[in-house]
Amino acid sequence: MNTNKIFAGFFNFFRKWKVKKNQITLVEKLNTGGTGSLFEIKNECEKRGLPFHFNIITHADYEVSPRNLGGLLKLFTIKAFRMATSSHIFLNDNFLPLGYMKLSDETKVVQLWHGMGSFKKFGGSSETDPAVLKELEAATQNTDHILASSKNIRDNYAEAFIAPKEKVICIGCPQVDYFFRKHDIAAWKEELSEQYPEMKGKKLVLYAPTFRGEEEHDKKLLEAFDFDAFQKELGEDYFLMVRLHPQIQSAKVPETVANMTDYPNVRKLLCMTDILIADYSSIAVEYSLLNRPIILYAFDKDWYLSKDRGFYFDYEKTAPGPIVENMQDLIDCMKNEQWDLKKVESFAHLHNDYFDDKSAERVVDYYFGNGKKLPNSVSEPEPVSSEASQKEES
């Protein structure tokens, strides 16, 4: 049963109805808990008082189970109808039914993607299944624009989405606007310490490994991290938290460790984090905007570089911090504070052109504001550098 074709069938039937200019569909295929780029755009529209009705399709709507029969019915009828009559459709992940849809010329489809920058390869750059690649290419043909955070990654996005380069528009990543706003981080930490009183007076360290795509390798993720050694050697000064990628199912965080996998707002968590331990995840790209220490714990680097996805840029040359391959080196790196914030800054500028909280504004301006049109690849706004941004604030 091809559910992509079934959903598209309902969509195509409802295309008989007229497109409504004030109806917008947000497809949250990858669950962000209502905190990603889709909702930054929604919030910006509402802040401006734009008279839009938002039709939101979430990851939970897709659950195929007896308990979600009502949700599936609503997805294939009411939500499909509203989507078919929307003037704009914004996505945060690949939505393969698109390849079978007959969209109106009055409807614009915009891919925002859920990960910032282009660190590890994804989509058409790493997928090997011909059937999936065919569906991905068909979906991209029905996508008008793919938004990216930097001109440095335009070619990578074109490859990943199997799209002509002209479809990739580099006007920023709305979800990272969050990092450039004022927050009471001390109050957030105080609130979190009510659940974890042992964190008081310590620096917060977040270990956030990405998935490996194979259950056996995912399981090894936490086996390769010696939590007891970390606590013994570093526990006096650092409080360790773990956040697993949503696609990791076989690895389980020990009960003695603070598990932040289900913490609802990842960007709020990153704002509280003093040091990030990543590996190959795009979470390092977002965190680099905060200009704080990053360590890459790549215990399976040789395997990952040779047999898994690989990277768009040279992993070692562009790394935002030291790469360590065993637990003792990780502990020594932290004890000696061997990170380099200049590398963090270079990494951030490689993947991002805009160091401000205006990306959602730019997107809304180009699609809905003052009759402006979305620019093509040669007429995008000049990026705002971090230096210029600081001058404006002062």
Tab-separated table of C-alpha atoms in Angstrom:
chain	number	residue	atom	x	y	z
A	1	MET	CA	0.000	0.000	0.000
A	2	ASN	CA	1.531	3.303	-1.096
A	3	THR	CA	0.114	5.841	1.375
A	4	ASN	CA	1.869	8.638	-0.535
A	5	LYS	CA	-0.288	7.901	-3.566
A	6	ILE	CA	-3.435	7.545	-1.426
A	7	PHE	CA	-2.965	10.931	0.244
A	8	ALA	CA	-2.179	12.516	-3.137
A	9	GLY	CA	-5.351	10.973	-4.529
A	10	PHE	CA	-7.481	12.729	-1.929
A	11	PHE	CA	-5.529	15.954	-2.490
A	12	ASN	CA	-6.085	15.786	-6.256
A	13	PHE	CA	-9.806	15.223	-5.760
A	14	PHE	CA	-10.068	18.310	-3.542
A	15	ARG	CA	-8.191	20.369	-6.117
A	16	LYS	CA	-11.586	20.919	-7.780
A	17	TRP	CA	-12.200	23.628	-5.174
A	18	LYS	CA	-10.801	27.140	-5.492
A	19	VAL	CA	-7.488	28.102	-3.860
A	20	LYS	CA	-7.899	30.493	-0.915
A	21	LYS	CA	-5.278	33.227	-0.721
A	22	ASN	CA	-5.528	33.414	3.075
A	23	GLN	CA	-5.067	29.661	3.669
A	24	ILE	CA	-1.570	28.388	4.531
A	25	THR	CA	-0.573	24.778	5.173
A	26	LEU	CA	2.340	23.868	7.446
A	27	VAL	CA	3.534	20.267	7.122
A	28	GLU	CA	5.525	19.328	10.238
A	29	LYS	CA	6.676	15.957	8.898
A	30	LEU	CA	9.550	15.951	11.381
A	31	ASN	CA	8.254	16.639	14.882
A	32	THR	CA	9.677	19.823	16.412
A	33	GLY	CA	7.067	20.298	19.115
A	34	GLY	CA	5.921	23.485	17.453
A	35	THR	CA	9.281	25.260	17.769
A	36	GLY	CA	10.971	25.108	14.346
A	37	SER	CA	11.035	27.280	11.236
A	38	LEU	CA	7.407	26.543	10.335
A	39	PHE	CA	6.181	28.080	13.556
A	40	GLU	CA	8.615	30.999	13.458
A	41	ILE	CA	6.944	31.929	10.154
A	42	LYS	CA	3.471	31.388	11.628
A	43	ASN	CA	4.323	33.572	14.633
A	44	GLU	CA	5.688	36.330	12.386
A	45	CYS	CA	2.497	36.324	10.303
A	46	GLU	CA	0.358	36.514	13.426
A	47	LYS	CA	2.539	39.292	14.866
A	48	ARG	CA	1.845	41.326	11.730
A	49	GLY	CA	-1.866	40.621	11.949
A	50	LEU	CA	-1.965	38.920	8.554
A	51	PRO	CA	-5.421	37.343	8.049
A	52	PHE	CA	-4.253	33.784	7.465
A	53	HIS	CA	-5.815	30.491	8.439
A	54	PHE	CA	-3.138	27.887	9.202
A	55	ASN	CA	-3.770	24.260	8.360
A	56	ILE	CA	-1.196	22.316	10.393
A	57	ILE	CA	-0.303	18.725	9.541
A	58	THR	CA	1.865	17.116	12.236
A	59	HIS	CA	3.933	13.968	12.493
A	60	ALA	CA	1.314	12.503	14.852
A	61	ASP	CA	-1.338	12.720	12.118
A	62	TYR	CA	0.527	9.981	10.221
A	63	GLU	CA	0.401	7.369	12.983
A	64	VAL	CA	-1.128	4.202	11.534
A	65	SER	CA	-2.799	2.534	14.501
A	66	PRO	CA	-6.308	1.785	15.832
A	67	ARG	CA	-6.029	4.660	18.311
A	68	ASN	CA	-5.415	7.176	15.496
A	69	LEU	CA	-8.203	6.161	13.122
A	70	GLY	CA	-9.954	9.479	13.738
A	71	GLY	CA	-6.738	11.382	13.110
A	72	LEU	CA	-6.079	9.526	9.853
A	73	LEU	CA	-9.619	10.187	8.676
A	74	LYS	CA	-9.179	13.892	9.379
A	75	LEU	CA	-5.780	13.884	7.630
A	76	PHE	CA	-7.123	12.346	4.424
A	77	THR	CA	-10.249	14.507	4.330
A	78	ILE	CA	-10.321	17.864	6.148
A	79	LYS	CA	-6.564	18.495	6.200
A	80	ALA	CA	-6.059	17.239	2.639
A	81	PHE	CA	-8.878	19.532	1.494
A	82	ARG	CA	-7.367	22.546	3.243
A	83	MET	CA	-3.967	21.724	1.815
A	84	ALA	CA	-5.363	21.426	-1.719
A	85	THR	CA	-6.940	24.873	-1.371
A	86	SER	CA	-3.891	26.583	0.218
A	87	SER	CA	-2.003	29.389	-1.481
A	88	HIS	CA	1.239	28.381	0.250
A	89	ILE	CA	2.526	25.075	1.594
A	90	PHE	CA	5.579	25.131	3.877
A	91	LEU	CA	7.455	21.892	4.686
A	92	ASN	CA	10.122	21.001	7.255
A	93	ASP	CA	11.081	17.615	5.750
A	94	ASN	CA	10.691	15.572	2.584
A	95	PHE	CA	6.978	15.089	1.836
A	96	LEU	CA	6.866	12.358	-0.790
A	97	PRO	CA	3.118	12.585	-1.617
A	98	LEU	CA	4.060	15.818	-3.412
A	99	GLY	CA	5.406	13.792	-6.299
A	100	TYR	CA	1.908	12.507	-7.079
A	101	MET	CA	0.025	15.760	-6.511
A	102	LYS	CA	-1.446	18.026	-9.167
A	103	LEU	CA	-0.890	21.447	-7.678
A	104	SER	CA	-2.570	24.655	-8.702
A	105	ASP	CA	-0.459	27.344	-10.357
A	106	GLU	CA	-1.741	29.571	-7.543
A	107	THR	CA	-0.045	27.422	-4.873
A	108	LYS	CA	3.585	27.886	-3.836
A	109	VAL	CA	5.429	25.021	-2.121
A	110	VAL	CA	8.424	25.940	0.046
A	111	GLN	CA	10.864	23.485	1.646
A	112	LEU	CA	12.390	24.882	4.861
A	113	TRP	CA	14.169	21.706	6.025
A	114	HIS	CA	14.637	20.945	9.725
A	115	GLY	CA	18.424	20.991	9.937
A	116	MET	CA	20.484	24.111	9.489
A	117	GLY	CA	23.468	24.179	7.134
A	118	SER	CA	24.881	21.136	5.356
A	119	PHE	CA	27.127	19.096	7.621
A	120	LYS	CA	26.560	15.374	6.969
A	121	LYS	CA	25.083	14.370	3.617
A	122	PHE	CA	21.352	13.741	3.313
A	123	GLY	CA	18.566	13.123	0.797
A	124	GLY	CA	19.743	12.669	-2.770
A	125	SER	CA	23.365	12.951	-1.610
A	126	SER	CA	23.165	9.795	0.516
A	127	GLU	CA	20.052	7.807	-0.462
A	128	THR	CA	20.724	4.714	-2.566
A	129	ASP	CA	17.238	3.252	-3.028
A	130	PRO	CA	16.194	4.062	-6.642
A	131	ALA	CA	12.473	4.051	-5.725
A	132	VAL	CA	12.989	6.590	-2.923
A	133	LEU	CA	15.199	8.757	-5.137
A	134	LYS	CA	12.526	8.742	-7.825
A	135	GLU	CA	9.854	9.880	-5.331
A	136	LEU	CA	12.193	12.531	-3.900
A	137	GLU	CA	12.941	13.953	-7.345
A	138	ALA	CA	9.231	13.992	-8.219
A	139	ALA	CA	8.429	15.793	-4.950
A	140	THR	CA	11.117	18.394	-5.673
A	141	GLN	CA	9.672	19.014	-9.127
A	142	ASN	CA	6.502	20.165	-7.353
A	143	THR	CA	8.479	22.320	-4.912
A	144	ASP	CA	8.942	25.960	-5.879
A	145	HIS	CA	11.714	26.948	-3.483
A	146	ILE	CA	14.142	25.380	-1.018
A	147	LEU	CA	15.367	27.800	1.631
A	148	ALA	CA	18.973	27.662	2.821
A	149	SER	CA	21.040	29.536	5.393
A	150	SER	CA	24.090	30.329	3.243
A	151	LYS	CA	25.228	30.663	-0.355
A	152	ASN	CA	28.093	28.326	0.580
A	153	ILE	CA	25.651	25.431	0.778
A	154	ARG	CA	23.471	26.136	-2.280
A	155	ASP	CA	25.121	23.430	-4.398
A	156	ASN	CA	24.818	20.935	-1.521
A	157	TYR	CA	21.095	21.576	-1.154
A	158	ALA	CA	20.561	21.293	-4.898
A	159	GLU	CA	22.242	17.874	-4.787
A	160	ALA	CA	20.389	16.737	-1.653
A	161	PHE	CA	16.973	17.646	-3.037
A	162	ILE	CA	17.790	16.673	-6.642
A	163	ALA	CA	16.839	20.194	-7.649
A	164	PRO	CA	18.114	22.845	-10.043
A	165	LYS	CA	20.332	25.315	-8.231
A	166	GLU	CA	17.909	28.156	-9.026
A	167	LYS	CA	15.316	26.677	-6.671
A	168	VAL	CA	17.624	27.088	-3.674
A	169	ILE	CA	17.049	30.512	-2.122
A	170	CYS	CA	19.518	31.597	0.557
A	171	ILE	CA	17.614	33.973	2.828
A	172	GLY	CA	18.219	32.384	6.230
A	173	CYS	CA	16.931	29.704	8.588
A	174	PRO	CA	13.956	31.042	10.621
A	175	GLN	CA	14.307	28.582	13.496
A	176	VAL	CA	17.664	30.015	14.576
A	177	ASP	CA	16.173	33.479	15.054
A	178	TYR	CA	15.623	32.129	18.569
A	179	PHE	CA	19.354	32.319	19.374
A	180	PHE	CA	19.553	36.051	18.647
A	181	ARG	CA	16.800	37.078	21.048
A	182	LYS	CA	17.214	38.024	24.687
A	183	HIS	CA	16.480	35.176	27.104
A	184	ASP	CA	16.673	34.805	30.873
A	185	ILE	CA	18.940	31.773	30.735
A	186	ALA	CA	19.713	31.955	34.455
A	187	ALA	CA	16.001	31.589	35.208
A	188	TRP	CA	15.758	28.640	32.811
A	189	LYS	CA	18.665	26.921	34.561
A	190	GLU	CA	17.097	27.558	37.942
A	191	GLU	CA	13.881	25.966	36.724
A	192	LEU	CA	15.758	22.944	35.346
A	193	SER	CA	17.674	22.554	38.613
A	194	GLU	CA	14.408	21.831	40.400
A	195	GLN	CA	14.380	18.541	38.504
A	196	TYR	CA	18.153	18.071	38.667
A	197	PRO	CA	19.414	19.730	41.888
A	198	GLU	CA	22.864	18.187	41.364
A	199	MET	CA	23.455	20.537	38.394
A	200	LYS	CA	23.642	23.664	40.565
A	201	GLY	CA	26.971	25.466	40.347
A	202	LYS	CA	28.163	23.341	37.431
A	203	LYS	CA	28.597	23.921	33.721
A	204	LEU	CA	26.044	22.099	31.570
A	205	VAL	CA	27.396	19.649	28.984
A	206	LEU	CA	25.100	18.191	26.339
A	207	TYR	CA	25.996	14.983	24.505
A	208	ALA	CA	23.873	14.898	21.338
A	209	PRO	CA	24.868	12.086	18.954
A	210	THR	CA	23.115	11.559	15.638
A	211	PHE	CA	21.714	8.279	14.341
A	212	ARG	CA	23.815	5.825	12.323
A	213	GLY	CA	20.995	4.316	10.256
A	214	GLU	CA	21.637	0.794	11.530
A	215	GLU	CA	20.233	-0.559	14.795
A	216	GLU	CA	23.492	-2.302	15.682
A	217	HIS	CA	25.526	0.898	15.296
A	218	ASP	CA	22.915	3.045	17.037
A	219	LYS	CA	23.076	0.719	20.024
A	220	LYS	CA	26.846	1.241	20.283
A	221	LEU	CA	26.397	5.013	20.615
A	222	LEU	CA	25.950	4.987	24.368
A	223	GLU	CA	28.066	1.871	24.912
A	224	ALA	CA	31.039	3.889	23.630
A	225	PHE	CA	30.407	6.687	26.138
A	226	ASP	CA	31.705	5.869	29.624
A	227	PHE	CA	29.271	7.755	31.840
A	228	ASP	CA	30.905	6.503	35.042
A	229	ALA	CA	34.316	7.754	33.946
A	230	PHE	CA	32.858	11.125	32.968
A	231	GLN	CA	31.232	11.496	36.375
A	232	LYS	CA	34.355	10.401	38.249
A	233	GLU	CA	36.759	12.634	36.331
A	234	LEU	CA	34.562	15.652	35.538
A	235	GLY	CA	31.431	15.411	37.690
A	236	GLU	CA	32.605	17.998	40.195
A	237	ASP	CA	32.614	20.772	37.585
A	238	TYR	CA	30.282	19.545	34.850
A	239	PHE	CA	26.704	18.251	34.706
A	240	LEU	CA	26.146	15.859	31.798
A	241	MET	CA	22.913	15.682	29.788
A	242	VAL	CA	22.085	13.425	26.818
A	243	ARG	CA	19.799	14.092	23.876
A	244	LEU	CA	19.353	11.304	21.326
A	245	HIS	CA	18.252	11.845	17.725
A	246	PRO	CA	14.546	10.939	17.224
A	247	GLN	CA	15.529	8.120	14.850
A	248	ILE	CA	17.630	6.333	17.489
A	249	GLN	CA	15.485	3.515	18.884
A	250	SER	CA	17.934	0.842	20.054
A	251	ALA	CA	20.063	2.940	22.439
A	252	LYS	CA	18.764	3.676	25.931
A	253	VAL	CA	20.038	6.470	28.170
A	254	PRO	CA	21.021	5.164	31.636
A	255	GLU	CA	18.612	6.152	34.397
A	256	THR	CA	21.477	7.806	36.279
A	257	VAL	CA	22.010	10.325	33.450
A	258	ALA	CA	19.858	13.381	32.680
A	259	ASN	CA	17.891	12.351	29.581
A	260	MET	CA	16.888	15.393	27.499
A	261	THR	CA	15.738	13.423	24.454
A	262	ASP	CA	12.129	14.505	24.979
A	263	TYR	CA	12.908	18.052	26.120
A	264	PRO	CA	10.351	19.974	24.019
A	265	ASN	CA	12.446	22.929	22.830
A	266	VAL	CA	15.910	21.934	21.606
A	267	ARG	CA	16.974	25.542	21.029
A	268	LYS	CA	16.085	26.486	24.596
A	269	LEU	CA	18.172	23.525	25.752
A	270	LEU	CA	21.108	24.645	23.589
A	271	CYS	CA	20.910	28.156	25.048
A	272	MET	CA	21.406	26.626	28.511
A	273	THR	CA	24.250	24.369	27.351
A	274	ASP	CA	27.805	25.537	28.105
A	275	ILE	CA	29.628	22.845	26.090
A	276	LEU	CA	28.272	20.667	23.292
A	277	ILE	CA	29.601	17.179	22.609
A	278	ALA	CA	28.392	16.262	19.113
A	279	ASP	CA	29.628	13.886	16.428
A	280	TYR	CA	28.240	14.311	12.900
A	281	SER	CA	24.952	16.035	13.638
A	282	SER	CA	23.725	19.356	12.252
A	283	ILE	CA	22.961	20.325	15.854
A	284	ALA	CA	26.596	21.491	15.901
A	285	VAL	CA	25.785	23.983	13.144
A	286	GLU	CA	23.019	25.605	15.167
A	287	TYR	CA	25.029	25.565	18.391
A	288	SER	CA	27.988	27.219	16.675
A	289	LEU	CA	25.889	30.398	16.373
A	290	LEU	CA	26.193	30.754	20.153
A	291	ASN	CA	30.019	30.775	19.840
A	292	ARG	CA	30.547	28.284	22.661
A	293	PRO	CA	32.853	25.245	22.904
A	294	ILE	CA	32.121	22.210	20.729
A	295	ILE	CA	33.850	18.820	20.942
A	296	LEU	CA	33.254	16.120	18.333
A	297	TYR	CA	33.252	12.641	19.877
A	298	ALA	CA	33.790	10.538	16.750
A	299	PHE	CA	34.629	7.121	18.182
A	300	ASP	CA	33.518	5.458	14.916
A	301	LYS	CA	34.953	8.073	12.561
A	302	ASP	CA	36.695	5.672	10.185
A	303	TRP	CA	33.550	3.585	9.723
A	304	TYR	CA	31.318	6.645	9.369
A	305	LEU	CA	33.532	8.351	6.813
A	306	SER	CA	33.927	5.216	4.698
A	307	LYS	CA	30.595	3.407	4.995
A	308	ASP	CA	27.919	5.824	6.080
A	309	ARG	CA	26.782	9.154	4.689
A	310	GLY	CA	29.950	11.203	4.522
A	311	PHE	CA	30.092	15.018	4.508
A	312	TYR	CA	29.696	17.927	2.122
A	313	PHE	CA	32.830	19.633	3.446
A	314	ASP	CA	36.039	18.050	4.728
A	315	TYR	CA	35.105	16.796	8.198
A	316	GLU	CA	38.479	17.313	9.845
A	317	LYS	CA	39.478	20.566	8.137
A	318	THR	CA	36.194	22.367	8.861
A	319	ALA	CA	35.433	20.840	12.294
A	320	PRO	CA	34.139	23.373	14.855
A	321	GLY	CA	36.380	21.930	17.552
A	322	PRO	CA	38.668	19.054	18.522
A	323	ILE	CA	37.811	15.595	17.198
A	324	VAL	CA	38.358	12.861	19.796
A	325	GLU	CA	37.971	9.134	19.199
A	326	ASN	CA	38.035	7.637	22.692
A	327	MET	CA	36.727	8.462	26.129
A	328	GLN	CA	40.072	9.268	27.740
A	329	ASP	CA	40.878	11.835	25.037
A	330	LEU	CA	37.442	13.357	25.547
A	331	ILE	CA	38.015	13.681	29.285
A	332	ASP	CA	41.514	15.121	28.772
A	333	CYS	CA	40.139	17.585	26.201
A	334	MET	CA	37.623	18.889	28.715
A	335	LYS	CA	40.063	18.974	31.604
A	336	ASN	CA	42.535	21.027	29.548
A	337	GLU	CA	39.851	23.093	27.781
A	338	GLN	CA	41.335	22.263	24.390
A	339	TRP	CA	38.576	23.784	22.297
A	340	ASP	CA	39.063	26.671	19.884
A	341	LEU	CA	36.319	29.290	19.547
A	342	LYS	CA	37.909	30.578	16.324
A	343	LYS	CA	37.067	27.210	14.756
A	344	VAL	CA	33.529	27.529	16.065
A	345	GLU	CA	33.216	30.963	14.467
A	346	SER	CA	34.606	29.764	11.117
A	347	PHE	CA	32.233	26.801	11.149
A	348	ALA	CA	29.276	29.093	11.843
A	349	HIS	CA	30.186	31.383	8.925
A	350	LEU	CA	30.640	28.427	6.583
A	351	HIS	CA	27.014	27.366	7.094
A	352	ASN	CA	25.265	30.663	7.775
A	353	ASP	CA	25.139	34.132	6.199
A	354	TYR	CA	22.756	35.835	8.642
A	355	PHE	CA	23.605	36.528	12.274
A	356	ASP	CA	20.358	38.173	13.351
A	357	ASP	CA	16.801	37.317	14.344
A	358	LYS	CA	15.276	38.453	11.051
A	359	SER	CA	15.101	35.263	8.944
A	360	ALA	CA	11.388	34.717	9.590
A	361	GLU	CA	10.808	38.375	8.743
A	362	ARG	CA	12.687	37.950	5.460
A	363	VAL	CA	10.625	34.910	4.512
A	364	VAL	CA	7.314	36.604	5.333
A	365	ASP	CA	8.391	39.790	3.544
A	366	TYR	CA	9.215	37.947	0.349
A	367	TYR	CA	6.087	35.825	0.254
A	368	PHE	CA	3.476	38.103	1.761
A	369	GLY	CA	4.819	41.559	2.573
A	370	ASN	CA	4.198	44.785	0.679
A	371	GLY	CA	3.754	43.059	-2.646
A	372	LYS	CA	7.428	42.057	-2.764
A	373	LYS	CA	8.360	39.061	-4.840
A	374	LEU	CA	10.650	36.254	-3.776
A	375	PRO	CA	14.060	36.959	-5.324
A	376	ASN	CA	15.840	34.640	-7.682
A	377	SER	CA	19.318	33.318	-7.065
A	378	VAL	CA	21.040	36.522	-8.170
A	379	SER	CA	18.918	39.103	-6.370
A	380	GLU	CA	18.915	37.917	-2.774
A	381	PRO	CA	19.509	40.370	0.075
A	382	GLU	CA	23.051	40.910	1.222
A	383	PRO	CA	23.841	38.740	4.256
A	384	VAL	CA	24.068	40.471	7.615
A	385	SER	CA	27.456	39.776	9.162
A	386	SER	CA	27.863	39.281	12.883
A	387	GLU	CA	30.062	42.401	13.016
A	388	ALA	CA	27.428	44.547	11.308
A	389	SER	CA	24.753	43.128	13.571
A	390	GLN	CA	26.750	44.064	16.657
A	391	LYS	CA	27.243	47.628	15.367
A	392	GLU	CA	23.495	48.015	14.908
A	393	GLU	CA	22.838	46.812	18.455
A	394	SER	CA	25.374	49.245	19.887
